[in-house]
mmCIF file of C-alpha atoms in Angstrom:
data_model
loop_
_atom_site.group_PDB
_atom_site.id
_atom_site.type_symbol
_atom_site.label_atom_id
_atom_site.label_comp_id
_atom_site.label_asym_id
_atom_site.label_seq_id
_atom_site.Cartn_x
_atom_site.Cartn_y
_atom_site.Cartn_z
ATOM 1 C CA UNK T 435 -8.560 -4.183 9.532
ATOM 2 C CA UNK T 436 -10.096 -2.240 6.679
ATOM 3 C CA UNK T 437 -8.439 -2.799 3.293
ATOM 4 C CA UNK T 438 -8.974 -0.074 0.731
ATOM 5 C CA UNK T 439 -8.218 -1.386 -2.692
ATOM 6 C CA UNK T 440 -8.635 -0.132 -6.236
ATOM 7 C CA UNK T 441 -11.628 -1.188 -8.284
ATOM 8 C CA UNK T 442 -9.606 -3.486 -10.545
ATOM 9 C CA UNK T 443 -8.221 -5.438 -7.596
ATOM 10 C CA UNK T 444 -11.619 -5.667 -5.961
ATOM 11 C CA UNK T 445 -13.095 -7.271 -9.082
ATOM 12 C CA UNK T 446 -10.142 -9.613 -9.564
ATOM 13 C CA UNK T 447 -10.487 -13.277 -8.701
ATOM 14 C CA UNK T 448 -6.760 -13.331 -7.989
ATOM 15 C CA UNK T 449 -6.952 -10.613 -5.332
ATOM 16 C CA UNK T 450 -9.526 -11.640 -2.742
ATOM 17 C CA UNK T 451 -9.760 -9.646 0.459
ATOM 18 C CA UNK T 452 -6.621 -10.200 2.490
ATOM 19 C CA UNK T 453 -6.990 -12.796 5.220
ATOM 20 C CA UNK T 454 -6.578 -10.136 7.890
ATOM 21 C CA UNK T 455 -9.107 -7.697 6.439
ATOM 22 C CA UNK T 456 -12.482 -7.482 8.107
ATOM 23 C CA UNK T 457 -13.809 -5.073 5.458
ATOM 24 C CA UNK T 458 -12.830 -4.099 1.912
ATOM 25 C CA UNK T 459 -13.479 -0.587 0.603
ATOM 26 C CA UNK T 460 -12.963 0.458 -3.006
ATOM 27 C CA UNK T 461 -10.499 3.383 -2.867
ATOM 28 C CA UNK T 462 -11.720 4.631 -6.242
ATOM 29 C CA UNK T 463 -14.960 5.741 -4.570
ATOM 30 C CA UNK T 464 -15.256 9.449 -3.732
ATOM 31 C CA UNK T 465 -13.570 10.321 -0.422
ATOM 32 C CA UNK T 466 -16.892 11.541 1.011
ATOM 33 C CA UNK T 467 -18.422 8.098 0.380
ATOM 34 C CA UNK T 468 -15.497 6.340 2.053
ATOM 35 C CA UNK T 469 -15.523 8.698 5.056
ATOM 36 C CA UNK T 470 -19.294 8.156 5.460
ATOM 37 C CA UNK T 471 -18.726 4.374 5.504
ATOM 38 C CA UNK T 472 -15.784 4.271 7.947
ATOM 39 C CA UNK T 473 -17.742 4.897 11.191
ATOM 40 C CA UNK T 474 -20.057 2.000 10.288
ATOM 41 C CA UNK T 475 -17.092 -0.296 9.681
ATOM 42 C CA UNK T 476 -15.261 0.705 12.879
ATOM 43 C CA UNK T 477 -18.440 0.720 14.992
ATOM 44 C CA UNK T 478 -17.790 4.392 15.678
ATOM 45 C CA UNK T 479 -14.281 3.806 17.018
ATOM 46 C CA UNK T 480 -11.585 6.222 15.837
ATOM 47 C CA UNK T 481 -8.952 5.055 13.387
ATOM 48 C CA UNK T 482 -5.599 5.427 15.108
ATOM 49 C CA UNK T 483 -3.362 3.557 12.647
ATOM 50 C CA UNK T 484 -3.159 3.659 8.859
ATOM 51 C CA UNK T 485 -0.680 2.063 6.476
ATOM 52 C CA UNK T 486 -0.547 3.475 2.951
ATOM 53 C CA UNK T 487 1.276 1.196 0.517
ATOM 54 C CA UNK T 488 0.091 3.152 -2.524
ATOM 55 C CA UNK T 489 2.191 6.159 -3.390
ATOM 56 C CA UNK T 490 -0.466 8.469 -4.770
ATOM 57 C CA UNK T 491 -1.342 11.886 -3.368
ATOM 58 C CA UNK T 492 -5.016 10.942 -3.140
ATOM 59 C CA UNK T 493 -4.339 7.869 -0.983
ATOM 60 C CA UNK T 494 -1.997 9.831 1.302
ATOM 61 C CA UNK T 495 -4.759 12.400 1.874
ATOM 62 C CA UNK T 496 -7.372 9.676 2.348
ATOM 63 C CA UNK T 497 -5.291 7.830 4.949
ATOM 64 C CA UNK T 498 -4.296 11.017 6.815
ATOM 65 C CA UNK T 499 -7.832 12.425 6.865
ATOM 66 C CA UNK T 500 -9.276 9.111 8.091
ATOM 67 C CA UNK T 501 -6.995 9.141 11.136
ATOM 68 C CA UNK T 502 -8.162 10.380 14.489
ATOM 69 C CA UNK T 503 -6.274 13.265 16.051
ATOM 70 C CA UNK T 504 -2.985 11.871 17.374
ATOM 71 C CA UNK T 505 -3.129 8.845 15.040
ATOM 72 C CA UNK T 506 -0.197 7.352 13.168
ATOM 73 C CA UNK T 507 0.293 6.886 9.431
ATOM 74 C CA UNK T 508 2.949 4.725 7.810
ATOM 75 C CA UNK T 509 3.545 5.704 4.177
ATOM 76 C CA UNK T 510 5.889 3.701 1.970
ATOM 77 C CA UNK T 511 6.813 6.682 -0.194
ATOM 78 C CA UNK T 512 10.379 7.661 0.745
ATOM 79 C CA UNK T 513 10.009 11.394 0.046
ATOM 80 C CA UNK T 514 6.556 12.634 0.874
ATOM 81 C CA UNK T 515 5.765 16.304 1.301
ATOM 82 C CA UNK T 516 2.169 16.223 0.060
ATOM 83 C CA UNK T 517 0.824 16.217 3.637
ATOM 84 C CA UNK T 518 3.085 18.958 5.017
ATOM 85 C CA UNK T 519 0.336 21.603 4.718
ATOM 86 C CA UNK T 520 -2.197 19.428 6.540
ATOM 87 C CA UNK T 521 0.267 18.670 9.323
ATOM 88 C CA UNK T 522 0.929 22.416 9.700
ATOM 89 C CA UNK T 523 -2.819 23.188 9.725
ATOM 90 C CA UNK T 524 -3.436 20.604 12.435
ATOM 91 C CA UNK T 525 -0.596 22.052 14.479
ATOM 92 C CA UNK T 526 -1.937 25.613 14.108
ATOM 93 C CA UNK T 527 -5.414 24.417 15.114
ATOM 94 C CA UNK T 528 -3.953 22.943 18.312
ATOM 95 C CA UNK T 529 -4.895 19.376 17.389
ATOM 96 C CA UNK T 530 -2.866 16.457 18.666
ATOM 97 C CA UNK T 531 -0.304 15.849 15.933
ATOM 98 C CA UNK T 532 -0.737 12.904 13.612
ATOM 99 C CA UNK T 533 2.518 11.028 13.263
ATOM 100 C CA UNK T 534 3.853 10.087 9.822
ATOM 101 C CA UNK T 535 6.488 7.375 9.538
ATOM 102 C CA UNK T 536 8.218 5.749 6.602
ATOM 103 C CA UNK T 537 9.332 2.116 6.753
ATOM 104 C CA UNK T 538 12.978 1.372 6.141
ATOM 105 C CA UNK T 539 13.620 -2.335 5.677
ATOM 106 C CA UNK T 540 17.389 -2.546 5.337
ATOM 107 C CA UNK T 541 18.083 -5.741 7.256
ATOM 108 C CA UNK T 542 21.811 -5.199 7.714
ATOM 109 C CA UNK T 543 21.409 -2.249 10.063
ATOM 110 C CA UNK T 544 22.490 -3.217 13.577
ATOM 111 C CA UNK T 545 18.948 -3.045 14.977
ATOM 112 C CA UNK T 546 17.550 -5.116 12.110
ATOM 113 C CA UNK T 547 20.226 -7.777 11.664
ATOM 114 C CA UNK T 548 18.790 -10.296 14.133
ATOM 115 C CA UNK T 549 15.326 -9.880 12.592
ATOM 116 C CA UNK T 550 16.793 -10.396 9.114
ATOM 117 C CA UNK T 551 18.584 -13.589 10.113
ATOM 118 C CA UNK T 552 15.433 -15.028 11.704
ATOM 119 C CA UNK T 553 13.268 -13.990 8.759
ATOM 120 C CA UNK T 554 15.547 -15.567 6.155
ATOM 121 C CA UNK T 555 15.647 -18.803 8.176
ATOM 122 C CA UNK T 556 11.863 -19.012 7.844
ATOM 123 C CA UNK T 557 11.034 -17.526 4.438
ATOM 124 C CA UNK T 558 11.252 -20.827 2.512
ATOM 125 C CA UNK T 559 8.796 -22.444 4.933
ATOM 126 C CA UNK T 560 6.495 -19.402 4.783
ATOM 127 C CA UNK T 561 6.417 -19.620 0.990
ATOM 128 C CA UNK T 562 5.760 -23.384 0.970
ATOM 129 C CA UNK T 563 2.962 -23.159 3.566
ATOM 130 C CA UNK T 564 1.304 -20.056 2.109
ATOM 131 C CA UNK T 565 2.059 -17.724 5.022
ATOM 132 C CA UNK T 566 3.715 -15.497 2.410
ATOM 133 C CA UNK T 567 2.170 -15.526 -1.056
ATOM 134 C CA UNK T 568 4.067 -13.752 -3.827
ATOM 135 C CA UNK T 569 2.268 -11.727 -6.473
ATOM 136 C CA UNK T 570 1.628 -13.446 -9.738
ATOM 137 C CA UNK T 571 4.002 -12.435 -12.532
ATOM 138 C CA UNK T 572 3.265 -11.131 -16.011
ATOM 139 C CA UNK T 573 6.128 -11.028 -18.511
ATOM 140 C CA UNK T 574 5.521 -8.216 -20.979
ATOM 141 C CA UNK T 575 6.165 -9.078 -24.630
ATOM 142 C CA UNK T 576 8.478 -7.021 -26.810
ATOM 143 C CA UNK T 577 11.078 -6.111 -24.219
ATOM 144 C CA UNK T 578 11.449 -2.388 -23.601
ATOM 145 C CA UNK T 579 9.118 -1.634 -26.524
ATOM 146 C CA UNK T 580 6.237 -3.075 -24.442
ATOM 147 C CA UNK T 581 6.595 -0.492 -21.679
ATOM 148 C CA UNK T 582 4.419 2.280 -23.222
ATOM 149 C CA UNK T 583 1.431 -0.081 -23.448
ATOM 150 C CA UNK T 584 1.763 -1.146 -19.828
ATOM 151 C CA UNK T 585 2.111 2.518 -18.765
ATOM 152 C CA UNK T 586 -1.286 3.103 -20.352
ATOM 153 C CA UNK T 587 -2.696 0.172 -18.371
ATOM 154 C CA UNK T 588 -1.232 1.615 -15.166
ATOM 155 C CA UNK T 589 -2.683 5.079 -15.845
ATOM 156 C CA UNK T 590 -6.093 3.497 -16.501
ATOM 157 C CA UNK T 591 -5.898 1.556 -13.187
ATOM 158 C CA UNK T 592 -5.969 -1.778 -15.032
ATOM 159 C CA UNK T 593 -3.038 -3.400 -13.188
ATOM 160 C CA UNK T 594 -3.347 -4.876 -9.727
ATOM 161 C CA UNK T 595 -1.901 -7.826 -7.840
ATOM 162 C CA UNK T 596 0.695 -8.585 -10.495
ATOM 163 C CA UNK T 597 4.435 -7.980 -10.827
ATOM 164 C CA UNK T 598 5.268 -6.754 -14.322
ATOM 165 C CA UNK T 599 8.502 -8.037 -15.832
ATOM 166 C CA UNK T 600 10.340 -6.816 -18.950
ATOM 167 C CA UNK T 601 13.206 -8.701 -20.571
ATOM 168 C CA UNK T 602 15.290 -5.918 -22.194
ATOM 169 C CA UNK T 603 17.124 -8.451 -24.345
ATOM 170 C CA UNK T 604 13.821 -9.137 -26.175
ATOM 171 C CA UNK T 605 13.639 -5.551 -27.473
ATOM 172 C CA UNK T 606 13.458 -5.579 -31.271
#
């Protein structure tokens, strides 16, 4: 598995390469640089699956363009139209369509209920044994008044691997 991560996460001691990743690529590199590296990392094999957990247009394009014809992309953004033009172009060019799916993790749906029950039976053990590791947490000072500063950090790509928490009752 190739993990593309932002520069801040790659430099972080908290966010080492995921256990399942065989390679880590900095997604802040130019697309051309990443695309030139991919064949080396896959030993020339086509990429047939991609999972984009970052909801930015650039990462959607990167994941879609990295896929081989007929590949499948899972994108966690619920409403995504940014790739509609590319899908149409591929179709017009007669290429095998690339599939785009969006995960839906509502465990009370009939098809998901059994999975949900089994998962919740095990989640405490997974947390205690490290199978599932939660993000670290950062509580922002100042309540709601602290949000503009953290928005600046987000825009500057200075937040990664941390869940940001605001306590509205602390707003001055």
